[in-house]
Structure formats: structure tokens, C-alpha cells
């Protein structure tokens, strides 16, 4: 059972605070996967 004394230290924040957001950090956009790679990995066309 969860500890009843534990309170949310980050009200209004999504998640539990165990992972930091990586916004504004240096990186190489060319290393990102493409939409085609996502389609290939997850089955292609989206049905609506």
C-alpha cells in the first residue's frame, strides 16, 4: 500500500517527478527518427 504521508511535491506537473524533461538541451536533430520509420515500426497507415 502507498505511504499515506507522502504528498505530491510537484502539484500540476504530469508524472511523478522521477524523470526530468529534456527541453532546451543540446542535441543533434538529425539523429531523430523519421515519420516513415515510425510508420514502418508500428504498422504503417493510421486509420481514422
N, CA, C and O atoms as CSV, one atom per row, in Angstrom:
chain,resi,resn,atom,element,x,y,z
A,1,UNK,N,N,0.845,-1.180,0.000
A,1,UNK,CA,C,0.000,0.000,0.000
A,1,UNK,C,C,0.892,1.246,0.000
A,1,UNK,O,O,2.000,1.229,0.536
A,2,UNK,N,N,0.406,2.293,-0.592
A,2,UNK,CA,C,1.170,3.538,-0.685
A,2,UNK,C,C,1.301,4.192,0.684
A,2,UNK,O,O,0.438,4.038,1.548
A,3,UNK,N,N,2.381,4.914,0.863
A,3,UNK,CA,C,2.628,5.626,2.110
A,3,UNK,C,C,1.670,6.816,2.196
A,3,UNK,O,O,1.763,7.731,1.377
A,4,UNK,N,N,0.749,6.825,3.169
A,4,UNK,CA,C,-0.236,7.915,3.244
A,4,UNK,C,C,0.384,9.263,3.602
A,4,UNK,O,O,-0.252,10.296,3.395
A,5,UNK,N,N,1.610,9.281,4.134
A,5,UNK,CA,C,2.271,10.532,4.495
A,5,UNK,C,C,2.889,11.224,3.289
A,5,UNK,O,O,3.217,12.409,3.349
A,6,UNK,N,N,3.048,10.483,2.191
A,6,UNK,CA,C,3.664,11.056,1.001
A,6,UNK,C,C,2.711,12.055,0.355
A,6,UNK,O,O,1.533,11.762,0.149
A,7,UNK,N,N,3.228,13.222,0.043
A,7,UNK,CA,C,2.427,14.226,-0.658
A,7,UNK,C,C,3.053,14.477,-2.017
A,7,UNK,O,O,4.214,14.143,-2.254
A,8,UNK,N,N,2.284,15.057,-2.889
A,8,UNK,CA,C,2.763,15.353,-4.235
A,8,UNK,C,C,3.664,16.585,-4.180
A,8,UNK,O,O,3.170,17.685,-3.934
A,9,UNK,N,N,4.984,16.430,-4.404
A,9,UNK,CA,C,5.882,17.582,-4.328
A,9,UNK,C,C,5.831,18.488,-5.555
A,9,UNK,O,O,6.441,19.557,-5.571
A,10,UNK,N,N,5.099,18.054,-6.582
A,10,UNK,CA,C,5.048,18.809,-7.834
A,10,UNK,C,C,3.596,18.988,-8.278
A,10,UNK,O,O,3.197,18.401,-9.284
A,11,UNK,N,N,2.805,19.768,-7.573
A,11,UNK,CA,C,1.403,19.914,-7.968
A,11,UNK,C,C,1.274,20.507,-9.365
A,11,UNK,O,O,1.954,21.475,-9.702
A,12,UNK,N,N,0.415,19.931,-10.157
A,12,UNK,CA,C,0.186,20.419,-11.508
A,12,UNK,C,C,1.142,19.875,-12.541
A,12,UNK,O,O,0.971,20.127,-13.733
A,13,UNK,N,N,2.155,19.127,-12.107
A,13,UNK,CA,C,3.129,18.565,-13.045
A,13,UNK,C,C,2.711,17.155,-13.428
A,13,UNK,O,O,2.322,16.363,-12.570
A,14,UNK,N,N,2.789,16.841,-14.715
A,14,UNK,CA,C,2.490,15.490,-15.151
A,14,UNK,C,C,3.610,14.562,-14.710
A,14,UNK,O,O,4.776,14.955,-14.692
A,15,UNK,N,N,3.264,13.348,-14.358
A,15,UNK,CA,C,4.270,12.388,-13.920
A,15,UNK,C,C,4.562,12.548,-12.437
A,15,UNK,O,O,3.921,13.333,-11.738
A,16,UNK,N,N,5.535,11.796,-11.980
A,16,UNK,CA,C,5.846,11.803,-10.553
A,16,UNK,C,C,7.158,12.501,-10.226
A,16,UNK,O,O,7.617,12.452,-9.085
A,17,UNK,N,N,7.760,13.144,-11.202
A,17,UNK,CA,C,8.978,13.886,-10.944
A,17,UNK,C,C,10.238,13.054,-10.965
A,17,UNK,O,O,11.312,13.558,-10.639
A,18,UNK,N,N,10.134,11.779,-11.344
A,18,UNK,CA,C,11.323,10.932,-11.347
A,18,UNK,C,C,12.162,11.135,-12.597
A,18,UNK,O,O,13.347,10.799,-12.606
A,19,UNK,N,N,11.574,11.673,-13.640
A,19,UNK,CA,C,12.325,11.947,-14.863
A,19,UNK,C,C,12.205,13.423,-15.189
A,19,UNK,O,O,11.109,13.984,-15.181
A,20,UNK,N,N,13.326,14.043,-15.474
A,20,UNK,CA,C,13.307,15.449,-15.837
A,20,UNK,C,C,12.985,15.599,-17.313
A,20,UNK,O,O,13.319,14.734,-18.123
A,21,UNK,N,N,12.342,16.689,-17.654
A,21,UNK,CA,C,12.123,16.979,-19.059
A,21,UNK,C,C,13.433,17.437,-19.660
A,21,UNK,O,O,14.249,18.069,-18.989
A,22,UNK,N,N,13.628,17.120,-20.907
A,22,UNK,CA,C,14.883,17.428,-21.569
A,22,UNK,C,C,14.702,18.592,-22.544
A,22,UNK,O,O,15.219,18.558,-23.661
A,23,UNK,N,N,13.974,19.612,-22.122
A,23,UNK,CA,C,13.683,20.735,-23.000
A,23,UNK,C,C,14.854,21.699,-23.041
A,23,UNK,O,O,15.460,22.000,-22.012
A,24,UNK,N,N,15.163,22.176,-24.220
A,24,UNK,CA,C,16.200,23.174,-24.365
A,24,UNK,C,C,17.613,22.624,-24.235
A,24,UNK,O,O,18.568,23.390,-24.108
A,25,UNK,N,N,17.750,21.321,-24.265
A,25,UNK,CA,C,19.066,20.728,-24.127
A,25,UNK,C,C,19.718,20.593,-25.491
A,25,UNK,O,O,19.020,20.425,-26.491
A,26,UNK,N,N,21.052,20.663,-25.555
A,26,UNK,CA,C,21.729,20.500,-26.832
A,26,UNK,C,C,21.528,19.089,-27.369
A,26,UNK,O,O,21.434,18.129,-26.604
A,27,UNK,N,N,21.465,18.978,-28.658
A,27,UNK,CA,C,21.284,17.676,-29.279
A,27,UNK,C,C,21.460,17.784,-30.774
A,27,UNK,O,O,21.713,18.866,-31.305
A,28,UNK,N,N,21.327,16.674,-31.443
A,28,UNK,CA,C,21.503,16.618,-32.888
A,28,UNK,C,C,20.182,16.196,-33.523
A,28,UNK,O,O,19.861,15.008,-33.535
A,29,UNK,N,N,19.401,17.157,-34.055
A,29,UNK,CA,C,18.107,16.826,-34.649
A,29,UNK,C,C,18.188,15.794,-35.770
A,29,UNK,O,O,17.199,15.116,-36.049
A,30,UNK,N,N,19.340,15.661,-36.414
A,30,UNK,CA,C,19.459,14.679,-37.495
A,30,UNK,C,C,19.432,13.251,-36.970
A,30,UNK,O,O,19.278,12.313,-37.753
A,31,UNK,N,N,19.578,13.067,-35.665
A,31,UNK,CA,C,19.551,11.732,-35.065
A,31,UNK,C,C,18.127,11.267,-34.765
A,31,UNK,O,O,17.912,10.110,-34.401
A,32,UNK,N,N,17.158,12.168,-34.918
A,32,UNK,CA,C,15.771,11.819,-34.619
A,32,UNK,C,C,15.227,10.841,-35.658
A,32,UNK,O,O,15.631,10.854,-36.820
A,33,UNK,N,N,14.299,9.991,-35.209
A,33,UNK,CA,C,13.679,9.074,-36.159
A,33,UNK,C,C,12.677,9.844,-37.012
A,33,UNK,O,O,12.146,10.873,-36.596
A,34,UNK,N,N,12.431,9.330,-38.201
A,34,UNK,CA,C,11.513,9.989,-39.126
A,34,UNK,C,C,10.111,9.416,-38.987
A,34,UNK,O,O,9.917,8.362,-38.382
A,35,UNK,N,N,9.143,10.116,-39.548
A,35,UNK,CA,C,7.769,9.627,-39.532
A,35,UNK,C,C,7.665,8.304,-40.290
A,35,UNK,O,O,6.897,7.425,-39.899
A,36,UNK,N,N,8.432,8.159,-41.368
A,36,UNK,CA,C,8.434,6.898,-42.121
A,36,UNK,C,C,8.929,5.740,-41.260
A,36,UNK,O,O,8.394,4.634,-41.338
A,37,UNK,N,N,9.947,5.989,-40.441
A,37,UNK,CA,C,10.455,4.940,-39.554
A,37,UNK,C,C,9.416,4.550,-38.505
A,37,UNK,O,O,9.309,3.379,-38.142
A,38,UNK,N,N,8.655,5.523,-38.021
A,38,UNK,CA,C,7.589,5.237,-37.064
A,38,UNK,C,C,6.515,4.387,-37.730
A,38,UNK,O,O,6.061,3.396,-37.158
A,39,UNK,N,N,6.106,4.776,-38.948
A,39,UNK,CA,C,5.099,4.008,-39.681
A,39,UNK,C,C,5.564,2.576,-39.916
A,39,UNK,O,O,4.785,1.634,-39.771
A,40,UNK,N,N,6.821,2.414,-40.276
A,40,UNK,CA,C,7.367,1.083,-40.525
A,40,UNK,C,C,7.360,0.242,-39.242
A,40,UNK,O,O,7.040,-0.946,-39.275
A,41,UNK,N,N,7.709,0.855,-38.136
A,41,UNK,CA,C,7.790,0.133,-36.870
A,41,UNK,C,C,6.417,-0.217,-36.305
A,41,UNK,O,O,6.251,-1.268,-35.685
A,42,UNK,N,N,5.436,0.653,-36.515
A,42,UNK,CA,C,4.139,0.461,-35.880
A,42,UNK,C,C,3.013,0.123,-36.845
A,42,UNK,O,O,1.840,0.260,-36.498
A,43,UNK,N,N,3.346,-0.310,-38.032
A,43,UNK,CA,C,2.315,-0.843,-38.896
A,43,UNK,C,C,1.765,0.079,-39.951
A,43,UNK,O,O,0.734,-0.237,-40.545
A,44,UNK,N,N,2.385,1.178,-40.211
A,44,UNK,CA,C,2.008,1.962,-41.373
A,44,UNK,C,C,0.906,2.961,-41.163
A,44,UNK,O,O,0.905,3.721,-40.194
A,45,UNK,N,N,-0.039,2.952,-42.088
A,45,UNK,CA,C,-1.056,3.991,-42.186
A,45,UNK,C,C,-1.967,4.037,-40.969
A,45,UNK,O,O,-2.342,3.009,-40.404
A,46,UNK,N,N,-2.309,5.256,-40.586
A,46,UNK,CA,C,-3.240,5.481,-39.493
A,46,UNK,C,C,-4.657,5.440,-40.053
A,46,UNK,O,O,-4.946,6.036,-41.090
A,47,UNK,N,N,-5.536,4.725,-39.348
A,47,UNK,CA,C,-6.926,4.646,-39.793
A,47,UNK,C,C,-7.756,5.593,-38.945
A,47,UNK,O,O,-7.549,5.696,-37.735
A,48,UNK,N,N,-8.697,6.285,-39.580
A,48,UNK,CA,C,-9.489,7.247,-38.832
A,48,UNK,C,C,-10.888,7.006,-39.010
A,48,UNK,O,O,-11.715,7.725,-38.449
